[in-house]
Amino acid sequence: MANSRSGDSMTDRIVRVLDTFTTERTMQTATEIAARTGLPASSAHRIVGDLVAAGLLERDEDNRIRLGMRLWELALRGSSALRLRQAALPHMERVQTLIREHTQLAVLEHEEALFLERLSHPDAGANITRVAGRLPVHASSSGLVLLAHADPPIRERVLAGPLRAVARETVTGAATLRAMLTTIRRRGYVVAPGSIEAVSTGVAVPVRDHGEVVAALSVVLPRDSATAAAIDALLDAARAIEKDLNRSR
Ligand code: PHB
């Protein structure tokens, strides 16, 4: 693929354009996109135009740009995330009925917890997770489970820091975190009070596919809630999801 004068390929430049969209910034003008990519304005505008023509970006009547449905369609087609989400959803709904709080499914993606699904209850407490949003692995209950079961090189890279304090109670010491990860592997679940925000407690368990941990299933409870029922519901759901995944490929 043709390289620009700065040496980055066309694919790099397209990715830079797409990467300007975040869970908080879903609509932008072409000028804002161009400024955020750091690419020459003419080149960024051309790429935005081409991506709109291809349906990967969409332009609304006010000329603002958002990610296109076609991108969503292509991304989901045959993706392992879709298979996982489909296997998990009925069991997440059971957790939801029992616990009546937020229930999430997350995978490890580039050393962060990426959320594939979130179910909420009308009376549920605070929760900062978003579908297609990310949380740091050392601070969220899902992330801690994923980190505990990650390949050792990934675990070591995260433990090497920096381990940012997201809330006052986020564990930021590598030795303490390492010991926590060992406990998570031994116990099969984590309870993380106040780790992401002071008002909530995350509870998470691993989900295995043919023996390998591929996701974390979690609930977010109001800070001082009892956790035993949530742990039991999550462990039951994880076992049921694993059974369904083992039947499929
Ligand atoms: C967690 O997984 O620990 C967690 C996630 C979102 C929150 C609170 C806790 O809002």
Coordinates of N, CA and C and ligand atoms in Angstrom, one line a residue:
M1 N 0.8 -1.2 0.0 CA 0.0 0.0 0.0 C 0.9 1.3 0.0
A2 N 0.5 2.3 -0.7 CA 1.3 3.5 -0.9 C 1.6 4.1 0.4
N3 N 2.9 4.6 0.5 CA 3.2 5.3 1.8 C 3.2 6.8 1.5
S4 N 2.9 7.6 2.6 CA 3.0 9.0 2.5 C 4.4 9.4 2.6
R5 N 4.6 10.8 2.5 CA 6.0 11.3 2.7 C 6.5 11.0 4.1
S6 N 5.6 11.0 5.1 CA 6.0 10.8 6.5 C 6.3 9.3 6.7
G7 N 6.0 8.4 5.7 CA 6.3 7.0 5.9 C 5.2 6.1 6.3
D8 N 4.1 6.7 6.8 CA 3.0 5.8 7.2 C 2.2 5.4 6.0
S9 N 1.7 4.1 6.1 CA 1.0 3.6 5.0 C -0.5 4.1 4.9
M10 N -1.2 3.9 3.8 CA -2.6 4.3 3.7 C -3.4 3.6 4.8
T11 N -3.1 2.3 5.1 CA -3.8 1.6 6.2 C -3.6 2.4 7.5
D12 N -2.3 2.8 7.8 CA -2.1 3.5 9.1 C -2.9 4.8 9.1
R13 N -3.0 5.5 8.0 CA -3.7 6.7 8.0 C -5.3 6.5 8.2
I14 N -5.8 5.4 7.6 CA -7.2 5.1 7.7 C -7.5 4.8 9.2
V15 N -6.6 4.0 9.8 CA -6.7 3.6 11.2 C -6.7 4.9 12.1
R16 N -5.8 5.8 11.8 CA -5.7 7.1 12.5 C -7.0 7.9 12.5
V17 N -7.6 7.9 11.3 CA -9.0 8.5 11.2 C -10.0 7.8 12.0
L18 N -10.1 6.5 11.9 CA -11.1 5.7 12.7 C -10.9 5.8 14.2
D19 N -9.6 5.9 14.6 CA -9.2 5.9 16.0 C -9.6 7.3 16.7
T20 N -10.0 8.3 15.9 CA -10.4 9.5 16.5 C -11.7 9.4 17.2
F21 N -12.5 8.3 16.8 CA -13.8 8.1 17.4 C -13.6 7.3 18.7
T22 N -14.3 7.8 19.8 CA -14.2 7.1 21.1 C -15.6 6.9 21.6
T23 N -15.8 6.2 22.7 CA -17.1 6.0 23.3 C -17.7 7.4 23.7
E24 N -16.9 8.3 24.0 CA -17.4 9.7 24.4 C -17.5 10.6 23.2
R25 N -16.7 10.4 22.1 CA -16.7 11.2 21.0 C -17.1 10.4 19.8
T26 N -18.5 10.4 19.5 CA -19.0 9.6 18.5 C -19.3 10.3 17.2
M27 N -19.4 11.7 17.3 CA -19.7 12.5 16.2 C -18.7 13.6 16.1
Q28 N -18.1 13.8 14.9 CA -17.1 14.9 14.7 C -17.3 15.5 13.3
T29 N -16.8 16.7 13.2 CA -16.7 17.3 11.8 C -15.5 16.7 11.2
A30 N -15.4 16.8 9.8 CA -14.2 16.4 9.1 C -13.0 17.2 9.6
T31 N -13.2 18.5 9.8 CA -12.1 19.3 10.3 C -11.6 18.9 11.6
E32 N -12.5 18.5 12.5 CA -12.0 18.0 13.9 C -11.3 16.7 13.7
I33 N -11.8 15.8 12.8 CA -11.1 14.5 12.6 C -9.7 14.8 12.1
A34 N -9.6 15.7 11.1 CA -8.3 16.0 10.5 C -7.3 16.5 11.5
A35 N -7.8 17.4 12.4 CA -6.9 18.0 13.4 C -6.4 16.9 14.4
R36 N -7.3 16.0 14.7 CA -7.0 14.9 15.7 C -6.1 13.9 15.1
T37 N -6.1 13.7 13.9 CA -5.2 12.6 13.3 C -3.8 13.1 13.2
G38 N -3.6 14.5 13.1 CA -2.3 15.0 12.9 C -1.8 14.9 11.5
L39 N -2.7 14.4 10.6 CA -2.4 14.2 9.2 C -2.5 15.6 8.5
P40 N -1.9 15.7 7.3 CA -2.2 16.9 6.5 C -3.7 17.0 6.3
A41 N -4.3 18.2 6.4 CA -5.7 18.4 6.3 C -6.3 17.8 5.0
S42 N -5.6 18.0 3.9 CA -6.2 17.6 2.6 C -6.2 16.1 2.6
S43 N -5.2 15.4 3.1 CA -5.1 14.0 3.1 C -6.2 13.4 4.0
A44 N -6.4 14.0 5.2 CA -7.4 13.5 6.2 C -8.8 13.7 5.5
H45 N -9.1 14.8 4.9 CA -10.4 15.1 4.3 C -10.7 14.1 3.2
R46 N -9.6 13.8 2.4 CA -9.8 12.8 1.3 C -10.2 11.4 1.9
I47 N -9.4 11.0 2.9 CA -9.7 9.7 3.5 C -11.1 9.7 4.1
V48 N -11.5 10.7 4.8 CA -12.9 10.8 5.3 C -13.9 10.6 4.2
G49 N -13.7 11.4 3.1 CA -14.6 11.3 2.0 C -14.7 9.9 1.4
D50 N -13.5 9.3 1.3 CA -13.5 7.9 0.7 C -14.2 6.9 1.6
L51 N -14.0 7.1 3.0 CA -14.6 6.2 3.9 C -16.2 6.4 4.0
V52 N -16.6 7.6 3.8 CA -18.0 7.9 3.7 C -18.6 7.2 2.5
A53 N -17.9 7.4 1.3 CA -18.4 6.8 0.1 C -18.5 5.2 0.2
A54 N -17.6 4.7 1.0 CA -17.5 3.2 1.2 C -18.5 2.7 2.2
G55 N -19.1 3.7 3.0 CA -20.1 3.3 4.0 C -19.5 3.0 5.4
L56 N -18.1 3.1 5.4 CA -17.5 2.8 6.7 C -17.7 4.0 7.7
L57 N -17.8 5.2 7.2 CA -18.2 6.4 8.0 C -19.6 6.9 7.4
E58 N -20.3 7.6 8.2 CA -21.6 8.2 7.7 C -21.6 9.7 8.0
R59 N -22.3 10.4 7.1 CA -22.3 11.9 7.3 C -23.8 12.2 7.6
D60 N -24.1 13.0 8.7 CA -25.5 13.4 8.9 C -25.8 14.7 8.2
E61 N -27.1 15.2 8.4 CA -27.5 16.4 7.6 C -26.8 17.6 8.1
D62 N -26.2 17.6 9.3 CA -25.4 18.7 9.7 C -23.9 18.6 9.3
N63 N -23.6 17.6 8.5 CA -22.3 17.4 8.0 C -21.3 16.8 9.1
R64 N -21.9 16.3 10.1 CA -21.0 15.6 11.1 C -20.9 14.1 10.8
I65 N -19.7 13.6 11.2 CA -19.4 12.3 10.7 C -19.5 11.3 11.9
R66 N -20.0 10.1 11.7 CA -20.0 9.1 12.7 C -19.5 7.7 12.1
L67 N -19.2 6.8 12.9 CA -18.8 5.4 12.3 C -20.1 4.8 11.6
G68 N -19.8 4.2 10.5 CA -20.9 3.7 9.7 C -21.4 2.3 10.1
M69 N -22.7 2.1 9.8 CA -23.3 0.8 10.1 C -22.5 -0.4 9.4
R70 N -22.0 0.0 8.2 CA -21.3 -1.1 7.4 C -20.0 -1.5 8.2
L71 N -19.4 -0.6 9.0 CA -18.3 -1.0 9.8 C -18.7 -2.0 10.9
W72 N -19.8 -1.6 11.5 CA -20.4 -2.5 12.5 C -20.7 -3.9 12.0
E73 N -21.3 -3.9 10.8 CA -21.8 -5.1 10.2 C -20.5 -6.0 9.9
L74 N -19.5 -5.4 9.3 CA -18.3 -6.1 8.9 C -17.6 -6.7 10.2
A75 N -17.5 -5.8 11.2 CA -16.8 -6.2 12.4 C -17.4 -7.3 13.1
L76 N -18.8 -7.4 13.1 CA -19.4 -8.5 13.8 C -19.4 -9.8 13.0
R77 N -19.3 -9.7 11.7 CA -19.4 -10.9 10.9 C -18.4 -11.9 11.3
G78 N -18.9 -13.0 11.8 CA -18.0 -14.2 12.1 C -17.0 -13.8 13.3
S79 N -17.2 -12.7 14.0 CA -16.2 -12.4 15.0 C -16.4 -13.3 16.2
S80 N -15.2 -13.6 16.9 CA -15.3 -14.4 18.1 C -16.1 -13.7 19.2
A81 N -16.1 -12.4 19.2 CA -16.9 -11.6 20.2 C -18.3 -11.9 20.1
L82 N -18.8 -12.1 18.8 CA -20.3 -12.3 18.6 C -20.6 -13.7 19.1
R83 N -19.8 -14.7 18.8 CA -20.1 -16.0 19.3 C -20.1 -16.1 20.8
L84 N -19.2 -15.4 21.4 CA -19.1 -15.3 22.9 C -20.3 -14.6 23.5
R85 N -20.7 -13.5 22.9 CA -21.8 -12.7 23.4 C -23.1 -13.5 23.2
Q86 N -23.3 -14.2 22.1 CA -24.5 -15.0 21.9 C -24.6 -16.1 22.9
A87 N -23.5 -16.8 23.2 CA -23.5 -17.9 24.2 C -23.8 -17.3 25.6
A88 N -23.3 -16.1 25.8 CA -23.4 -15.6 27.2 C -24.7 -14.9 27.5
L89 N -25.4 -14.3 26.5 CA -26.5 -13.5 26.8 C -27.7 -14.2 27.6
P90 N -28.1 -15.4 27.3 CA -29.2 -16.0 28.1 C -28.8 -16.2 29.5
H91 N -27.5 -16.5 29.7 CA -27.1 -16.7 31.1 C -26.8 -15.4 31.8
M92 N -26.4 -14.4 31.1 CA -26.3 -13.0 31.7 C -27.7 -12.5 32.1
E93 N -28.7 -12.9 31.3 CA -30.1 -12.5 31.7 C -30.6 -13.1 33.0
R94 N -30.1 -14.4 33.2 CA -30.5 -15.0 34.4 C -29.8 -14.4 35.6
V95 N -28.5 -14.0 35.5 CA -27.8 -13.3 36.5 C -28.6 -12.0 36.8
Q96 N -29.0 -11.3 35.8 CA -29.7 -10.0 35.9 C -31.0 -10.1 36.6
T97 N -31.8 -11.2 36.3 CA -33.0 -11.4 37.0 C -32.8 -11.7 38.5
L98 N -31.8 -12.5 38.8 CA -31.5 -12.8 40.2 C -30.9 -11.6 41.0
I99 N -30.0 -10.9 40.4 CA -29.2 -9.9 41.2 C -29.8 -8.5 41.0
R100 N -30.4 -8.3 39.9 CA -31.1 -7.0 39.6 C -30.1 -5.8 39.7
E101 N -28.9 -6.0 39.2 CA -27.9 -4.9 39.1 C -27.4 -5.0 37.7
H102 N -26.2 -4.4 37.4 CA -25.6 -4.4 36.1 C -24.8 -5.7 35.9
T103 N -24.9 -6.3 34.7 CA -24.1 -7.5 34.4 C -23.4 -7.3 33.1
Q104 N -22.1 -7.6 33.1 CA -21.2 -7.3 32.0 C -20.4 -8.4 31.5
L105 N -20.1 -8.4 30.2 CA -19.2 -9.4 29.7 C -18.0 -8.6 29.0
A106 N -16.8 -9.0 29.4 CA -15.6 -8.3 28.9 C -14.5 -9.3 28.4
V107 N -13.7 -8.8 27.4 CA -12.6 -9.6 27.0 C -11.3 -8.7 27.1
L108 N -10.2 -9.4 27.1 CA -8.9 -8.7 27.2 C -8.5 -8.2 25.8
E109 N -8.3 -6.9 25.6 CA -7.9 -6.3 24.3 C -6.9 -5.3 24.5
H110 N -5.7 -5.5 24.0 CA -4.6 -4.6 24.1 C -4.4 -4.1 25.6
E111 N -4.3 -5.1 26.5 CA -4.0 -4.8 27.9 C -5.1 -4.0 28.6
E112 N -6.3 -4.0 28.0 CA -7.5 -3.3 28.7 C -8.6 -4.3 28.6
A113 N -9.6 -4.0 29.5 CA -10.9 -4.8 29.5 C -11.8 -4.1 28.5
L114 N -12.2 -4.8 27.5 CA -13.1 -4.3 26.5 C -14.5 -4.9 26.7
F115 N -15.5 -4.1 26.9 CA -16.9 -4.6 27.2 C -17.7 -4.9 26.0
L116 N -18.1 -6.2 25.9 CA -18.9 -6.7 24.7 C -20.4 -6.5 25.0
E117 N -20.8 -6.6 26.3 CA -22.2 -6.5 26.6 C -22.4 -6.0 28.0
R118 N -23.5 -5.3 28.2 CA -23.9 -4.8 29.5 C -25.4 -4.9 29.6
L119 N -25.9 -5.5 30.6 CA -27.3 -5.5 30.9 C -27.6 -4.7 32.2
S120 N -28.6 -3.9 32.2 CA -28.8 -3.0 33.4 C -30.3 -3.2 33.9
H121 N -30.4 -2.9 35.1 CA -31.8 -2.9 35.7 C -32.2 -1.5 36.0
P122 N -33.5 -1.2 35.9 CA -33.9 0.2 36.1 C -33.5 0.8 37.4
D123 N -33.4 -0.1 38.5 CA -33.1 0.4 39.8 C -31.6 0.2 40.1
A124 N -30.8 -0.2 39.1 CA -29.4 -0.5 39.4 C -28.6 0.8 39.8
G125 N -27.5 0.6 40.5 CA -26.7 1.7 41.0 C -25.8 2.2 39.9
A126 N -24.7 3.0 40.3 CA -23.8 3.6 39.3 C -23.0 2.5 38.6
N127 N -22.6 2.9 37.3 CA -21.8 1.9 36.5 C -21.2 2.7 35.4
I128 N -19.9 2.7 35.3 CA -19.2 3.5 34.2 C -18.9 2.7 33.0
T129 N -19.2 1.3 33.0 CA -18.9 0.5 31.8 C -19.9 0.9 30.7
R130 N -19.3 0.8 29.5 CA -20.1 1.1 28.3 C -19.9 -0.1 27.3
V131 N -20.9 -0.5 26.5 CA -20.6 -1.5 25.5 C -19.7 -0.9 24.5
A132 N -18.6 -1.6 24.1 CA -17.6 -1.2 23.3 C -16.7 -0.1 24.0
G133 N -16.8 0.0 25.3 CA -15.9 0.8 26.1 C -14.9 0.0 26.8
R134 N -13.9 0.7 27.3 CA -12.8 -0.1 27.9 C -12.6 0.4 29.4
L135 N -12.0 -0.5 30.2 CA -11.6 -0.1 31.6 C -10.2 -0.6 31.8
P136 N -9.4 0.0 32.6 CA -8.0 -0.5 32.9 C -8.1 -1.9 33.6
V137 N -7.2 -2.8 33.2 CA -7.3 -4.1 33.7 C -6.9 -4.2 35.2
H138 N -6.1 -3.3 35.7 CA -5.7 -3.4 37.1 C -6.7 -2.8 38.1
A139 N -7.7 -2.1 37.5 CA -8.7 -1.3 38.3 C -10.1 -1.9 38.3
S140 N -10.5 -2.6 37.3 CA -11.9 -3.1 37.2 C -11.9 -4.6 37.6
S141 N -13.0 -5.1 38.1 CA -13.1 -6.5 38.5 C -12.9 -7.4 37.3
S142 N -13.6 -7.1 36.2 CA -13.4 -7.9 35.0 C -11.9 -7.9 34.6
G143 N -11.3 -6.7 34.6 CA -9.9 -6.6 34.2 C -9.0 -7.4 35.1
L144 N -9.3 -7.4 36.3 CA -8.4 -8.2 37.3 C -8.5 -9.7 37.0
V145 N -9.7 -10.2 36.6 CA -9.9 -11.6 36.3 C -9.1 -11.9 35.0
L146 N -9.3 -11.0 34.0 CA -8.6 -11.2 32.7 C -7.1 -11.2 32.9
L147 N -6.6 -10.2 33.7 CA -5.2 -10.1 33.9 C -4.6 -11.3 34.7
A148 N -5.4 -11.8 35.6 CA -5.0 -13.0 36.4 C -4.7 -14.2 35.5
H149 N -5.5 -14.3 34.4 CA -5.4 -15.4 33.5 C -4.7 -15.1 32.2
A150 N -4.2 -13.9 32.1 CA -3.5 -13.5 30.8 C -2.2 -14.2 30.7
D151 N -1.7 -14.2 29.4 CA -0.3 -14.8 29.2 C 0.7 -14.1 30.1
P152 N 1.6 -14.8 30.7 CA 2.6 -14.1 31.6 C 3.2 -12.8 31.0
P153 N 3.7 -12.8 29.7 CA 4.3 -11.6 29.3 C 3.3 -10.3 29.3
I154 N 2.1 -10.6 29.1 CA 1.1 -9.5 29.2 C 1.0 -9.0 30.6
R155 N 0.9 -10.0 31.5 CA 0.7 -9.7 33.0 C 1.9 -8.9 33.4
E156 N 3.1 -9.3 33.0 CA 4.3 -8.6 33.4 C 4.4 -7.2 32.9
R157 N 3.9 -7.0 31.7 CA 3.9 -5.7 31.1 C 3.0 -4.7 31.9
V158 N 1.8 -5.3 32.3 CA 0.9 -4.4 33.0 C 1.5 -4.2 34.4
L159 N 2.1 -5.2 35.1 CA 2.6 -5.1 36.4 C 3.8 -4.1 36.4
A160 N 4.5 -4.0 35.3 CA 5.6 -3.0 35.2 C 5.2 -1.6 35.2
G161 N 3.9 -1.4 35.1 CA 3.3 0.0 35.3 C 3.5 0.8 34.0
P162 N 3.0 2.1 34.1 CA 2.4 2.7 35.3 C 1.0 2.2 35.7
L163 N 0.7 2.0 37.0 CA -0.6 1.5 37.4 C -1.3 2.7 38.0
R164 N -2.2 3.3 37.2 CA -2.8 4.6 37.5 C -3.9 4.4 38.6
A165 N -4.0 5.3 39.6 CA -5.1 5.2 40.6 C -6.3 5.8 39.9
V166 N -7.3 5.0 39.6 CA -8.5 5.5 39.0 C -9.4 6.0 40.1
A167 N -9.4 5.3 41.3 CA -10.1 5.8 42.4 C -9.2 5.7 43.6
R168 N -9.6 6.1 44.8 CA -8.7 6.1 46.0 C -8.3 4.7 46.3
E169 N -9.2 3.7 46.1 CA -8.8 2.4 46.5 C -8.3 1.5 45.4
T170 N -8.0 2.0 44.2 CA -7.4 1.2 43.2 C -6.0 0.7 43.7
V171 N -5.7 -0.5 43.5 CA -4.4 -1.1 43.9 C -3.4 -0.7 42.8
T172 N -2.4 0.0 43.3 CA -1.4 0.5 42.3 C 0.0 0.0 42.6
G173 N 0.1 -0.9 43.7 CA 1.4 -1.5 44.0 C 1.6 -2.8 43.3
A174 N 2.7 -3.0 42.5 CA 2.8 -4.2 41.7 C 2.8 -5.5 42.6
A175 N 3.5 -5.4 43.7 CA 3.6 -6.6 44.6 C 2.2 -7.0 45.1
T176 N 1.4 -6.0 45.6 CA 0.1 -6.3 46.1 C -0.8 -6.8 44.9
L177 N -0.7 -6.2 43.8 CA -1.5 -6.6 42.6 C -1.1 -8.1 42.2
R178 N 0.1 -8.4 42.2 CA 0.6 -9.7 41.9 C 0.0 -10.8 42.8
A179 N 0.0 -10.4 44.1 CA -0.6 -11.4 45.1 C -2.1 -11.5 44.9
M180 N -2.8 -10.4 44.5 CA -4.2 -10.4 44.3 C -4.5 -11.3 43.1
L181 N -3.7 -11.3 42.1 CA -3.9 -12.1 40.9 C -3.8 -13.6 41.2
T182 N -2.8 -13.9 42.1 CA -2.7 -15.3 42.5 C -3.9 -15.8 43.2
T183 N -4.4 -14.9 44.1 CA -5.6 -15.2 44.9 C -6.8 -15.4 44.0
I184 N -6.9 -14.6 43.0 CA -8.1 -14.7 42.0 C -8.0 -16.0 41.3
R185 N -6.8 -16.4 40.9 CA -6.7 -17.7 40.2 C -7.1 -18.9 41.1
R186 N -6.7 -18.8 42.4 CA -7.0 -19.8 43.3 C -8.5 -19.9 43.7
R187 N -9.1 -18.7 43.9 CA -10.5 -18.7 44.4 C -11.5 -18.8 43.2
G188 N -11.1 -18.3 42.1 CA -12.0 -18.4 40.9 C -12.9 -17.2 40.8
Y189 N -12.7 -16.2 41.6 CA -13.5 -14.9 41.5 C -12.8 -13.8 42.1
V190 N -13.2 -12.6 41.9 CA -12.7 -11.4 42.6 C -13.8 -10.5 43.0
V191 N -13.6 -9.9 44.2 CA -14.5 -8.8 44.7 C -13.6 -7.6 44.8
A192 N -14.0 -6.5 44.1 CA -13.1 -5.3 44.0 C -13.9 -4.1 44.5
P193 N -14.0 -3.9 45.8 CA -14.7 -2.7 46.3 C -14.0 -1.4 46.0
G194 N -14.7 -0.4 45.5 CA -14.1 0.9 45.3 C -13.0 1.1 44.4
S195 N -12.7 0.1 43.6 CA -11.5 0.1 42.8 C -11.6 1.0 41.6
I196 N -12.8 1.2 41.0 CA -13.0 2.1 39.9 C -13.7 3.3 40.4
E197 N -14.7 3.2 41.2 CA -15.4 4.3 41.8 C -15.8 4.0 43.2
A198 N -15.7 4.9 44.2 CA -15.9 4.7 45.6 C -17.3 4.1 45.9
V199 N -18.3 4.3 45.0 CA -19.7 4.0 45.4 C -20.0 2.5 44.9
S200 N -19.1 1.8 44.2 CA -19.5 0.5 43.7 C -18.5 -0.6 44.1
T201 N -19.0 -1.8 44.0 CA -18.1 -3.0 44.1 C -18.3 -3.9 42.9
G202 N -17.2 -4.2 42.3 CA -17.3 -5.1 41.1 C -17.0 -6.5 41.6
V203 N -17.8 -7.5 41.0 CA -17.6 -8.9 41.3 C -17.4 -9.6 40.0
A204 N -16.3 -10.4 39.8 CA -16.1 -10.9 38.4 C -15.6 -12.4 38.5
V205 N -15.9 -13.2 37.5 CA -15.4 -14.6 37.4 C -14.9 -14.8 36.0
P206 N -14.0 -15.8 35.8 CA -13.6 -16.1 34.4 C -14.6 -16.9 33.7
V207 N -14.6 -16.8 32.3 CA -15.4 -17.6 31.4 C -14.4 -18.4 30.5
R208 N -14.5 -19.7 30.5 CA -13.6 -20.5 29.7 C -14.2 -21.0 28.4
D209 N -13.4 -21.1 27.4 CA -13.8 -21.7 26.1 C -12.8 -22.8 25.8
H210 N -13.3 -24.1 25.8 CA -12.4 -25.2 25.7 C -11.2 -25.1 26.6
G211 N -11.5 -24.7 27.9 CA -10.5 -24.7 28.9 C -9.7 -23.4 29.1
E212 N -9.8 -22.6 28.1 CA -9.0 -21.3 28.1 C -9.8 -20.1 28.5
V213 N -9.3 -19.3 29.4 CA -10.1 -18.1 29.8 C -10.2 -17.1 28.7
V214 N -11.4 -16.8 28.2 CA -11.6 -16.0 27.1 C -12.3 -14.7 27.4
A215 N -12.9 -14.6 28.6 CA -13.8 -13.5 29.0 C -13.9 -13.4 30.5
A216 N -14.5 -12.3 31.0 CA -14.8 -12.2 32.4 C -16.3 -11.8 32.4
L217 N -17.0 -12.3 33.3 CA -18.4 -12.0 33.6 C -18.5 -11.3 34.9
S218 N -19.2 -10.2 35.0 CA -19.1 -9.4 36.2 C -20.5 -8.8 36.5
V219 N -20.6 -8.4 37.8 CA -21.8 -7.6 38.2 C -21.2 -6.4 38.9
V220 N -21.8 -5.2 38.8 CA -21.5 -4.0 39.6 C -22.6 -3.8 40.6
L221 N -22.2 -3.8 41.9 CA -23.1 -3.7 43.0 C -22.9 -2.4 43.7
P222 N -23.9 -1.8 44.4 CA -23.7 -0.7 45.3 C -22.6 -1.1 46.3
R223 N -21.8 -0.2 46.7 CA -20.6 -0.4 47.4 C -20.7 -1.5 48.6
D224 N -21.6 -1.4 49.5 CA -21.6 -2.2 50.6 C -22.6 -3.4 50.6
S225 N -23.0 -3.8 49.3 CA -23.9 -4.9 49.2 C -23.2 -6.2 49.6
A226 N -24.1 -7.2 50.0 CA -23.6 -8.6 50.2 C -23.2 -9.1 48.8
T227 N -22.1 -9.9 48.8 CA -21.6 -10.4 47.5 C -21.8 -11.9 47.2
A228 N -22.2 -12.6 48.2 CA -22.3 -14.1 48.1 C -23.2 -14.5 47.0
A229 N -24.4 -13.9 46.9 CA -25.4 -14.3 45.9 C -24.9 -14.0 44.5
A230 N -24.2 -12.9 44.4 CA -23.6 -12.5 43.0 C -22.5 -13.5 42.6
I231 N -21.7 -13.8 43.6 CA -20.6 -14.8 43.2 C -21.2 -16.1 42.8
D232 N -22.2 -16.6 43.5 CA -22.8 -17.9 43.1 C -23.5 -17.8 41.7
A233 N -24.2 -16.7 41.5 CA -24.9 -16.5 40.2 C -23.9 -16.4 39.1
L234 N -22.8 -15.7 39.3 CA -21.8 -15.6 38.2 C -21.1 -16.9 37.9
L235 N -20.8 -17.6 39.0 CA -20.1 -18.9 38.8 C -21.0 -19.9 38.1
D236 N -22.3 -19.9 38.4 CA -23.3 -20.8 37.7 C -23.4 -20.4 36.3
A237 N -23.5 -19.1 36.0 CA -23.6 -18.6 34.6 C -22.4 -18.9 33.8
A238 N -21.2 -18.7 34.4 CA -19.9 -19.0 33.7 C -19.8 -20.5 33.3
R239 N -20.3 -21.4 34.2 CA -20.3 -22.8 33.9 C -21.2 -23.1 32.7
A240 N -22.4 -22.5 32.8 CA -23.4 -22.7 31.7 C -22.9 -22.2 30.4
I241 N -22.2 -21.0 30.4 CA -21.7 -20.4 29.1 C -20.6 -21.4 28.6
E242 N -19.8 -21.9 29.5 CA -18.7 -22.8 29.0 C -19.2 -24.0 28.4
K243 N -20.3 -24.6 28.9 CA -21.0 -25.8 28.4 C -21.4 -25.5 27.0
D244 N -22.1 -24.3 26.8 CA -22.6 -23.9 25.5 C -21.4 -23.7 24.5
L245 N -20.4 -23.0 25.0 CA -19.2 -22.8 24.1 C -18.6 -24.1 23.7
N246 N -18.5 -25.0 24.6 CA -17.9 -26.3 24.3 C -18.6 -27.1 23.3
R247 N -19.9 -26.8 23.1 CA -20.7 -27.5 22.1 C -20.6 -26.9 20.8
S248 N -20.0 -25.7 20.7 CA -19.9 -25.0 19.4 C -18.4 -24.7 19.1
R249 N -18.2 -24.2 17.9 CA -16.8 -23.9 17.5 C -16.8 -22.6 16.7
Ligands
PHB1 C1 -15.7 -3.2 38.2 O1 -15.7 -4.0 37.4 O2 -15.0 -3.3 39.2 C2 -16.5 -1.9 38.1 C3 -16.9 -1.5 36.8 C4 -17.7 -0.4 36.7 C5 -18.0 0.4 37.8 C6 -17.6 0.0 39.1 C7 -16.9 -1.2 39.2 O3 -18.8 1.5 37.7

